[in-house]
Coordinates of C-alpha atoms and ligand atoms in Angstrom, one line a residue:
M3 CA 86.3 121.3 120.6
T4 CA 83.1 119.3 120.0
Q5 CA 83.5 115.7 119.2
M6 CA 80.3 114.3 117.7
S7 CA 77.9 115.9 115.3
T8 CA 75.3 114.6 112.9
F9 CA 75.9 114.6 109.2
A10 CA 75.0 112.6 106.2
A11 CA 77.5 110.6 104.2
P12 CA 77.0 111.1 100.4
D13 CA 75.9 107.9 98.7
V14 CA 78.1 107.5 95.7
A15 CA 79.4 104.4 93.9
L16 CA 83.2 104.5 93.9
P17 CA 85.1 103.7 90.7
D18 CA 85.4 99.9 90.3
G19 CA 89.2 99.9 90.3
R20 CA 89.8 99.3 86.6
L21 CA 92.5 101.5 85.0
Y22 CA 91.8 103.7 82.0
V23 CA 94.4 102.6 79.5
A24 CA 94.3 105.0 76.6
G25 CA 90.6 104.9 76.3
E26 CA 90.0 101.3 77.4
W27 CA 88.9 100.2 80.9
E28 CA 91.2 97.4 81.9
R29 CA 92.3 95.6 85.1
G30 CA 95.8 96.5 86.1
T31 CA 98.5 93.9 86.3
G32 CA 100.9 95.8 88.6
A33 CA 101.2 96.0 92.4
E34 CA 98.1 96.2 94.6
I35 CA 97.0 99.7 95.7
T36 CA 94.7 100.3 98.7
S37 CA 92.6 103.4 98.9
V38 CA 91.6 104.1 102.6
F39 CA 89.0 106.5 104.0
P40 CA 91.2 108.6 106.4
A41 CA 88.3 109.4 108.7
D42 CA 87.8 105.9 110.0
G43 CA 90.5 103.7 108.3
S44 CA 87.9 101.7 106.3
I45 CA 89.0 100.5 102.9
N46 CA 87.5 102.2 99.9
R47 CA 88.9 100.0 97.2
V48 CA 91.8 97.6 96.6
L49 CA 92.9 97.7 93.0
K50 CA 95.7 96.4 90.9
G51 CA 97.9 99.3 89.7
A52 CA 99.5 99.7 86.3
S53 CA 102.5 97.5 85.5
R54 CA 105.2 98.4 83.0
A55 CA 103.3 96.3 80.4
D56 CA 100.1 98.3 81.1
G57 CA 102.1 101.5 80.8
E58 CA 103.8 100.5 77.5
R59 CA 100.4 99.6 76.0
A60 CA 99.0 102.9 77.0
I61 CA 102.0 104.7 75.5
A62 CA 101.7 102.9 72.2
R63 CA 98.0 103.6 71.8
A64 CA 98.5 107.2 72.9
K65 CA 101.1 107.7 70.2
A66 CA 98.8 106.5 67.5
A67 CA 95.9 108.6 68.8
Q68 CA 98.0 111.7 69.1
A69 CA 99.4 111.4 65.5
D70 CA 95.9 110.8 64.1
P71 CA 94.8 113.7 61.9
A72 CA 91.4 113.4 63.5
W73 CA 93.1 115.0 66.6
R74 CA 96.2 116.7 65.2
G75 CA 94.3 118.3 62.4
L76 CA 91.6 119.9 64.7
K77 CA 91.5 123.7 64.5
P78 CA 91.9 125.4 67.9
H79 CA 88.2 126.2 68.3
E80 CA 87.3 122.6 67.4
R81 CA 89.8 121.2 70.0
A82 CA 88.5 123.7 72.5
R83 CA 85.0 122.1 72.3
H84 CA 86.5 118.9 73.9
L85 CA 87.8 120.9 76.8
Y86 CA 84.4 122.6 77.3
A87 CA 82.7 119.2 77.2
I88 CA 85.0 117.9 79.9
A89 CA 84.3 121.1 82.0
D90 CA 80.6 120.5 81.6
G91 CA 81.0 116.9 82.7
I92 CA 83.0 117.8 85.8
E93 CA 80.3 120.4 86.7
A94 CA 77.5 117.9 86.2
N95 CA 79.3 115.4 88.4
A96 CA 80.8 117.8 90.9
D97 CA 79.0 116.3 94.0
R98 CA 80.2 112.8 93.0
I99 CA 83.8 114.0 92.4
A100 CA 83.7 115.8 95.8
A101 CA 82.4 112.7 97.6
I102 CA 85.0 110.4 95.9
Q103 CA 87.8 112.7 96.6
T104 CA 86.8 113.0 100.2
R105 CA 86.8 109.2 100.5
D106 CA 90.3 109.1 99.0
T107 CA 91.9 112.0 100.9
G108 CA 89.8 112.7 104.0
K109 CA 89.4 116.4 102.9
T110 CA 86.1 118.0 103.9
L111 CA 83.3 117.9 101.3
R112 CA 83.3 121.7 101.3
E113 CA 86.9 121.7 100.2
T114 CA 86.6 118.9 97.6
G115 CA 83.5 120.6 96.2
A116 CA 85.6 123.7 95.7
L117 CA 88.4 121.7 94.1
A118 CA 85.9 120.1 91.6
A119 CA 84.6 123.6 90.7
S120 CA 88.2 124.7 90.2
A121 CA 88.9 121.7 87.9
A122 CA 85.9 122.5 85.7
A123 CA 87.0 126.2 85.5
T124 CA 90.5 125.0 84.6
F125 CA 89.3 123.0 81.6
R126 CA 87.0 125.9 80.5
Y127 CA 89.8 128.4 80.9
F128 CA 92.3 126.5 78.8
G129 CA 89.6 125.9 76.1
A130 CA 89.2 129.6 76.0
V131 CA 93.0 130.2 76.0
L132 CA 93.3 127.8 73.1
E133 CA 90.7 129.6 71.0
T134 CA 92.1 133.0 71.7
S135 CA 95.9 132.5 71.5
D136 CA 97.3 134.1 68.4
E137 CA 100.3 132.8 66.6
D138 CA 103.0 135.4 66.3
L139 CA 103.9 137.3 63.2
T140 CA 107.4 138.4 64.2
T141 CA 109.0 141.7 63.1
R142 CA 110.5 141.5 59.6
R143 CA 114.2 142.1 59.3
G144 CA 114.8 140.9 55.7
D145 CA 113.0 139.6 52.6
A146 CA 111.1 137.0 54.5
L147 CA 107.9 137.0 56.4
T148 CA 108.8 135.6 59.8
L149 CA 106.3 133.9 61.9
S150 CA 106.2 131.6 64.9
V151 CA 103.8 128.8 65.5
H152 CA 103.2 126.5 68.4
E153 CA 102.8 122.7 68.0
P154 CA 102.0 119.8 70.4
L155 CA 105.0 118.1 72.0
G156 CA 103.4 114.6 71.5
L157 CA 102.9 112.5 74.6
V158 CA 102.9 114.2 78.0
A159 CA 103.1 112.4 81.4
A160 CA 101.4 114.1 84.3
I161 CA 102.4 112.8 87.7
T162 CA 100.4 114.2 90.6
P163 CA 100.4 114.0 94.5
W164 CA 97.5 113.0 96.8
N165 CA 96.7 116.3 98.5
S166 CA 94.4 117.9 95.9
P167 CA 94.2 115.4 93.1
I168 CA 91.3 116.6 91.0
A169 CA 92.7 120.2 91.0
S170 CA 96.4 119.2 90.3
D171 CA 95.2 116.7 87.6
A172 CA 93.2 119.4 85.8
Q173 CA 96.0 121.9 86.1
K174 CA 98.2 119.6 84.0
V175 CA 95.7 117.6 81.8
A176 CA 93.7 120.6 80.6
P177 CA 96.6 122.7 79.1
A178 CA 98.3 119.6 77.8
L179 CA 95.2 118.4 75.9
A180 CA 94.5 122.0 74.8
A181 CA 98.0 122.0 73.3
G182 CA 97.1 119.0 71.2
N183 CA 99.0 116.3 73.1
A184 CA 98.0 112.9 74.4
V185 CA 98.2 112.7 78.2
L186 CA 99.1 109.9 80.5
L187 CA 98.2 110.7 84.1
K188 CA 99.7 108.9 87.1
P189 CA 97.9 109.8 90.3
A190 CA 99.4 109.2 93.7
S191 CA 98.9 105.7 95.2
W192 CA 97.0 107.1 98.2
S193 CA 94.4 108.8 96.0
P194 CA 93.7 106.8 92.8
L195 CA 89.9 107.0 92.8
V196 CA 89.1 110.6 91.9
S197 CA 91.5 110.5 88.9
L198 CA 89.7 107.4 87.7
E199 CA 86.4 109.3 88.0
L200 CA 88.0 112.0 85.9
A201 CA 88.7 109.4 83.3
R202 CA 85.1 108.3 83.2
I203 CA 84.0 112.0 82.7
V204 CA 86.6 112.5 79.9
D205 CA 85.5 109.3 78.3
E206 CA 81.8 110.3 78.4
A207 CA 82.7 113.8 77.1
G208 CA 83.8 112.1 73.9
L209 CA 87.5 112.7 73.8
P210 CA 88.9 110.5 71.0
K211 CA 90.1 107.2 72.5
G212 CA 93.7 106.9 73.2
L213 CA 94.4 110.5 74.1
F214 CA 94.0 110.1 77.8
S215 CA 95.1 107.4 80.3
V216 CA 94.8 107.2 84.1
L217 CA 97.4 104.8 85.4
P218 CA 97.5 104.5 89.2
G219 CA 100.5 102.5 90.3
A220 CA 103.7 102.6 92.2
G221 CA 105.7 105.7 91.5
R222 CA 109.0 103.8 91.2
E223 CA 107.4 101.5 88.6
I224 CA 104.8 103.2 86.4
G225 CA 106.0 106.7 87.3
N226 CA 109.5 105.8 86.5
L227 CA 108.5 104.2 83.2
L228 CA 106.7 107.4 82.1
V229 CA 109.7 109.5 83.0
E230 CA 112.2 107.3 81.2
H231 CA 110.2 106.2 78.1
P232 CA 111.6 107.6 74.9
D233 CA 108.2 108.4 73.5
I234 CA 107.3 110.7 76.4
A235 CA 108.1 114.2 75.4
K236 CA 107.5 116.0 78.6
V237 CA 106.8 115.3 82.3
S238 CA 104.8 117.7 84.4
F239 CA 105.3 116.7 88.0
T240 CA 103.8 117.9 91.3
G241 CA 105.1 116.3 94.4
G242 CA 108.0 116.2 96.9
T243 CA 111.3 117.9 96.2
E244 CA 113.4 114.7 96.3
T245 CA 111.2 112.9 93.8
G246 CA 111.3 116.1 91.6
R247 CA 115.1 116.2 91.7
R248 CA 115.3 112.5 90.7
I249 CA 112.9 113.2 87.8
A250 CA 114.9 116.2 86.7
R251 CA 118.1 114.1 86.6
Q252 CA 116.4 111.4 84.5
A253 CA 115.0 114.2 82.2
A254 CA 118.4 115.7 81.7
E255 CA 119.6 112.3 80.4
K256 CA 116.8 112.3 77.8
L257 CA 117.1 116.1 77.2
M258 CA 113.3 116.2 78.0
P259 CA 111.6 119.4 79.3
V260 CA 110.0 119.0 82.8
S261 CA 108.0 121.2 85.0
L262 CA 108.3 120.7 88.7
E263 CA 105.9 122.0 91.3
L264 CA 107.5 120.9 94.6
G265 CA 107.4 121.6 98.3
G266 CA 107.4 124.7 100.4
K267 CA 108.1 126.2 103.8
S268 CA 106.3 129.5 103.2
P269 CA 106.8 132.5 105.4
T270 CA 103.8 134.5 106.7
I271 CA 104.6 137.9 108.0
V272 CA 102.5 140.0 110.4
C273 CA 103.7 143.5 110.7
A274 CA 102.9 145.7 113.7
D275 CA 100.8 148.0 111.5
A276 CA 98.6 145.1 110.2
D277 CA 94.9 144.8 110.6
L278 CA 95.3 142.1 113.2
D279 CA 91.8 140.6 112.8
L280 CA 92.4 140.1 109.1
A281 CA 95.9 138.7 109.8
L282 CA 94.6 136.3 112.3
A283 CA 92.0 134.9 109.9
G284 CA 94.6 134.7 107.2
V285 CA 97.2 133.0 109.3
L286 CA 94.8 130.4 110.6
F287 CA 93.4 129.6 107.1
G288 CA 96.9 129.7 105.6
I289 CA 98.3 126.9 107.7
F290 CA 95.4 124.9 109.1
S291 CA 93.1 124.6 106.1
S292 CA 93.5 121.3 104.3
T293 CA 95.0 120.2 107.6
G294 CA 98.2 121.8 106.5
Q295 CA 98.6 119.3 103.6
S296 CA 99.3 122.0 101.1
C297 CA 102.5 122.9 99.3
I298 CA 101.7 126.6 99.9
A299 CA 100.8 126.2 103.6
G300 CA 102.0 129.3 105.5
S301 CA 104.0 127.2 107.9
R302 CA 106.6 129.7 109.2
L303 CA 105.0 132.7 110.9
F304 CA 107.0 135.9 111.6
V305 CA 105.4 138.5 113.8
E306 CA 106.9 141.9 114.4
R307 CA 108.1 142.2 118.0
P308 CA 105.8 144.9 119.3
V309 CA 102.6 142.8 118.6
Y310 CA 104.2 139.4 119.0
D311 CA 102.9 138.4 122.4
A312 CA 99.4 139.7 121.9
F313 CA 99.0 138.3 118.4
V314 CA 100.4 134.8 119.3
S315 CA 98.1 134.6 122.3
R316 CA 95.1 135.4 120.1
L317 CA 96.3 132.9 117.5
V318 CA 96.6 130.1 120.1
A319 CA 93.1 130.7 121.4
A320 CA 91.7 130.8 117.9
T321 CA 93.6 127.6 117.0
K322 CA 92.2 125.7 120.0
A323 CA 88.7 126.8 118.9
L324 CA 89.0 125.3 115.4
K325 CA 86.6 122.4 114.9
V326 CA 88.5 119.2 114.2
G327 CA 86.0 116.8 112.8
H328 CA 84.7 114.3 110.3
P329 CA 85.1 115.4 106.6
H330 CA 81.4 114.9 106.0
D331 CA 80.4 117.3 108.8
P332 CA 79.8 120.7 107.3
A333 CA 81.1 122.4 110.5
T334 CA 84.5 120.7 110.2
Q335 CA 87.5 123.1 109.8
V336 CA 90.3 120.6 110.3
A337 CA 89.7 117.1 108.8
P338 CA 92.0 114.0 109.2
L339 CA 95.4 113.7 107.5
V340 CA 95.5 111.6 104.4
H341 CA 96.9 108.4 106.0
L342 CA 98.0 107.0 109.4
D343 CA 101.6 106.7 107.9
H344 CA 101.5 110.4 107.1
R345 CA 100.3 111.2 110.6
A346 CA 103.2 109.3 112.1
E347 CA 105.6 111.4 110.0
V348 CA 103.9 114.7 111.2
A349 CA 104.1 113.4 114.8
D350 CA 107.8 112.6 114.3
H351 CA 108.5 116.2 113.1
V352 CA 106.8 117.6 116.2
A353 CA 108.5 115.2 118.6
R354 CA 111.9 116.0 117.2
A355 CA 111.2 119.8 117.5
L356 CA 110.2 119.4 121.1
A357 CA 113.3 117.3 121.9
E358 CA 115.4 120.1 120.3
G359 CA 113.9 122.7 122.7
A360 CA 110.7 124.0 121.0
K361 CA 107.8 125.0 123.2
L362 CA 104.4 123.6 122.5
L363 CA 101.7 126.3 122.5
C364 CA 98.8 124.0 121.5
G365 CA 98.1 120.7 119.8
G366 CA 101.0 118.3 119.5
G367 CA 99.0 115.0 119.2
A368 CA 95.9 113.2 118.1
P369 CA 92.5 114.4 119.5
E370 CA 90.8 112.1 121.9
G371 CA 87.3 110.8 121.6
E372 CA 85.3 108.1 119.9
L373 CA 85.0 110.0 116.6
Y374 CA 88.8 110.1 116.2
E375 CA 89.7 106.6 117.2
N376 CA 90.4 105.0 113.8
G377 CA 91.0 108.1 111.8
S378 CA 94.3 109.8 111.0
Y379 CA 93.4 113.0 112.9
Y380 CA 96.0 115.4 114.3
L381 CA 95.4 118.5 116.3
P382 CA 96.4 121.9 114.9
T383 CA 99.8 122.6 116.5
I384 CA 101.8 125.7 117.2
L385 CA 105.4 125.7 118.3
A386 CA 107.4 128.6 119.6
R387 CA 110.9 129.1 121.0
V388 CA 112.4 128.0 117.8
T389 CA 115.0 129.6 115.6
N390 CA 114.9 129.8 111.8
A391 CA 117.8 127.4 111.6
D392 CA 116.0 124.6 113.5
R393 CA 114.9 121.6 111.5
I394 CA 111.3 122.3 112.2
C395 CA 111.7 125.7 110.5
R396 CA 113.4 124.2 107.5
D397 CA 111.7 120.9 106.8
E398 CA 108.3 120.7 105.1
V399 CA 106.0 119.0 107.6
F400 CA 103.0 118.9 105.2
G401 CA 100.6 118.9 108.2
P402 CA 98.9 121.3 110.7
V403 CA 102.1 122.5 112.3
L404 CA 103.0 126.2 112.6
V405 CA 106.2 127.6 113.9
V406 CA 106.2 131.2 115.2
M407 CA 109.1 133.6 115.5
P408 CA 109.4 137.4 116.3
F409 CA 111.2 139.8 113.9
E410 CA 112.8 143.2 114.6
D411 CA 112.8 145.1 111.4
E412 CA 112.5 144.8 107.6
D413 CA 116.1 143.8 107.0
D414 CA 116.0 141.2 109.7
L415 CA 112.8 139.8 108.3
I416 CA 113.9 139.6 104.7
A417 CA 117.1 137.7 105.8
L418 CA 115.0 135.3 107.9
A419 CA 112.3 134.7 105.2
N420 CA 114.8 134.0 102.5
D421 CA 117.1 131.8 104.6
N422 CA 115.3 128.6 103.6
D423 CA 115.7 126.1 100.8
Y424 CA 112.2 126.6 99.5
G425 CA 110.7 129.6 97.7
L426 CA 107.0 128.8 96.9
A427 CA 104.8 131.4 98.5
C428 CA 104.7 134.2 101.1
G429 CA 101.9 136.1 102.9
I430 CA 102.4 139.7 104.1
Y431 CA 100.0 141.5 106.5
S432 CA 100.4 145.2 106.7
R433 CA 98.4 148.4 106.2
D434 CA 101.4 150.0 104.6
F435 CA 101.3 149.1 100.9
P436 CA 104.7 150.4 99.9
K437 CA 106.2 148.3 102.7
S438 CA 104.3 145.2 101.5
W439 CA 105.5 145.9 98.0
R440 CA 109.2 146.2 99.1
L441 CA 108.9 143.0 101.1
G442 CA 107.2 141.1 98.4
R443 CA 109.8 142.1 95.8
A444 CA 112.7 141.2 98.2
I445 CA 111.4 137.7 99.2
N446 CA 112.2 134.7 97.0
A447 CA 108.8 133.1 96.3
G448 CA 106.7 132.4 93.2
T449 CA 103.5 133.8 94.8
I450 CA 103.1 136.7 97.2
W451 CA 99.8 137.3 99.0
V452 CA 99.2 140.7 100.6
N453 CA 96.6 140.8 103.3
T454 CA 95.2 137.5 102.2
Y455 CA 96.5 134.0 101.7
K456 CA 95.9 130.8 99.7
Q457 CA 93.6 132.6 97.2
F458 CA 94.0 131.1 93.7
S459 CA 93.1 132.1 90.2
I460 CA 93.6 129.9 87.1
S461 CA 94.7 133.1 85.3
A462 CA 97.6 133.8 87.7
P463 CA 100.8 131.8 86.9
F464 CA 102.0 129.5 89.7
G465 CA 105.3 127.9 90.5
G466 CA 108.3 128.0 92.8
E467 CA 111.9 129.2 93.1
K468 CA 114.8 127.3 94.6
D469 CA 113.8 123.8 95.9
S470 CA 110.1 124.6 95.3
G471 CA 110.6 123.7 91.6
M472 CA 110.9 125.1 88.2
G473 CA 108.4 126.2 85.5
R474 CA 105.0 127.8 85.9
E475 CA 101.6 126.4 85.5
K476 CA 98.3 128.2 84.9
G477 CA 97.8 131.6 83.2
R478 CA 97.6 132.2 79.5
Q479 CA 101.2 131.1 78.9
G480 CA 100.5 127.8 80.8
I481 CA 99.4 126.2 77.5
R482 CA 102.8 127.1 75.9
A483 CA 104.6 124.8 78.4
Y484 CA 103.1 121.9 76.5
M485 CA 104.0 123.1 73.0
A486 CA 107.0 123.3 70.8
Q487 CA 107.6 126.6 69.1
K488 CA 108.5 126.6 65.4
S489 CA 109.7 129.6 63.3
F490 CA 108.9 130.0 59.6
Y491 CA 110.8 132.2 57.1
V492 CA 108.7 132.7 54.0
D493 CA 110.5 134.5 51.2
V494 CA 108.6 137.6 49.9
S495 CA 111.2 138.8 47.3
G496 CA 110.8 136.1 44.7
T497 CA 114.5 136.4 43.8
P498 CA 117.0 133.7 43.9
L499 CA 119.2 133.8 47.0
P500 CA 122.6 135.3 46.0
W501 CA 125.4 133.0 47.3
A502 CA 127.3 135.9 48.8
A503 CA 124.4 137.3 50.8
A504 CA 124.8 137.4 54.5
Q505 CA 123.0 134.5 56.1
V506 CA 122.0 136.6 59.1
M507 CA 119.3 139.2 58.8
T508 CA 120.6 142.1 60.6
Ligands
LIG625 P1 105.8 112.3 96.2 O1 106.9 113.0 95.5 O2 106.1 111.2 97.0 O3 104.8 111.7 95.1 C1 104.2 112.5 94.1 C2 103.9 111.6 92.9 O4 105.1 111.1 92.4 C3 103.0 110.4 93.3 O5 102.2 110.1 92.2 C4 104.1 109.3 93.4 O6 103.6 108.0 93.2 C5 105.0 109.7 92.3 N1 106.4 109.2 92.4 C6 107.0 108.7 93.5 N2 108.3 108.3 93.2 C7 108.4 108.4 91.8 C8 109.4 108.1 90.9 N3 110.6 107.6 91.3 N4 109.2 108.4 89.6 C9 108.1 109.0 89.2 N5 107.0 109.2 90.0 C10 107.2 109.0 91.3 O7 105.0 113.4 96.9 P2 103.7 113.2 97.8 O8 102.7 112.4 97.2 O9 104.1 112.8 99.2 O10 103.1 114.7 97.8 C11 103.5 115.7 98.7 C12 104.5 116.6 98.1 O11 103.9 117.3 97.0 C13 104.8 117.7 99.1 O12 106.2 117.9 99.2 C14 104.2 119.0 98.5 O13 104.8 120.1 98.9 C15 104.2 118.7 97.1 N6 103.2 119.5 96.4 C16 103.5 120.6 95.7 C17 102.6 121.4 95.1 C18 103.0 122.5 94.2 O14 102.2 122.9 93.4 N7 104.2 123.1 94.3 C19 101.2 121.1 95.2 C20 100.9 119.9 96.0 C21 101.9 119.2 96.6 P3 103.2 107.1 94.5 O15 102.1 107.8 95.2 O16 102.9 105.8 93.9 O17 104.5 107.1 95.4

């Protein structure tokens, strides 16, 4: 592992810390938030987050803007133009967005550049979906034309985590705006800046004022207000399972729809017949890219017994060779974790696993050297001699920590893979496609990757089962999650309704 390398830090002005309150730039009046650069612990910005009063002001303005015929009355192709303009703005500012997100989260510039590109694609895709989604003429079963139309819900709250803010923001904001709603976005307190940059782009793209807000602030204050407020018609949440459960309980009280994208402990499976080079590259990327801070991280590895020893020894060697480095260094593969507090949590998981009998194959601590001194770096870590019932195999670590276990046969494997509270994703490496298909159908997960991992397309619906959440984002139907369906019966007989007629069309 090399320690120092030369690289240039991008020279960008960070957002000045004002909030975007329904189209107006205002200083927050809530609790202070500090954005830190995880590579060296330097402070990016200290800002005042949104208070309840700020949130209530944003909601009132958003309500008026959403009801305005200037927005509500737009035809789909007219509204789509706003989404295309935002996509253009993101593309034009991609380097800035990448640099700001790297400052906020510590992710490599290569990764944040890809996330910016994906955010632009998301706005473009939902503009196109909006323009090309037909309303439904439903089959006639009586003397009425029956059709089904889709209307905006009203005000949508989007609550996002810190790990991939621009991408998770876009995944919610784009379909919700396309559907004709106003959106109030609450980013995570560790990563407020890139969402404020998105607000600048949306503002410059000419979205009518009031329709979009970015309200960084404490989850328990501003997040909670958005969930409970009677004018908020839907919450789209990505984050931890316990927060999601709490939001679902509050939503039940209001009878409000929610979509919840939550945590994971995803199994990756290497069968004895797999192309082992391909599997090795996929397993490494699946767990250690984004420094493991990914809901879909392939964090539980099952290797078929005949190839277990050989595969694990190659995996450990390849893991030790990964370049742990500064996020501005183009050669870096594993960047720092988001925050020192988060590193402490990751370290606790590993320490507990070791105390419970796990065997450390590599990693297990912070790297040493001048470069790493003030950053929140953690070495890619592999633990063996664990059972699927151990806490380290059940809890989401959300860091670069992989557990490895052998499996004997398909039945054994399916039982192990499914014996977990989560059900977000799964990777299968095998040359036998019918076997991959059988396994993929039997394993509880919202996404199955075969001979690849962590590849994403905006056109493929995404979401989890069990404790990984409910609802699906992305895909053509993603826009419908932000709409209310309304059915029309339009009489075509022109005759008065006889009193005795059956009220049910058979
Ligand atoms: P949290 O659940 O702690 O936070 C997520 C968001 O919710 C933040 O904006 C947070 O604000 C806010 N929040 C916290 N408490 C409340 C509350 N009471 N009411 C309303 N909002 C609240 O998760 P993390 O930020 O730690 O994110 C990591 C988690 O996200 C992991 O479990 C990961 O698996 C999951 N995730 C899931 C993805 C998926 O698509 N399935 C994708 C990415 C991550 P604040 O920051 O101010 O606390």
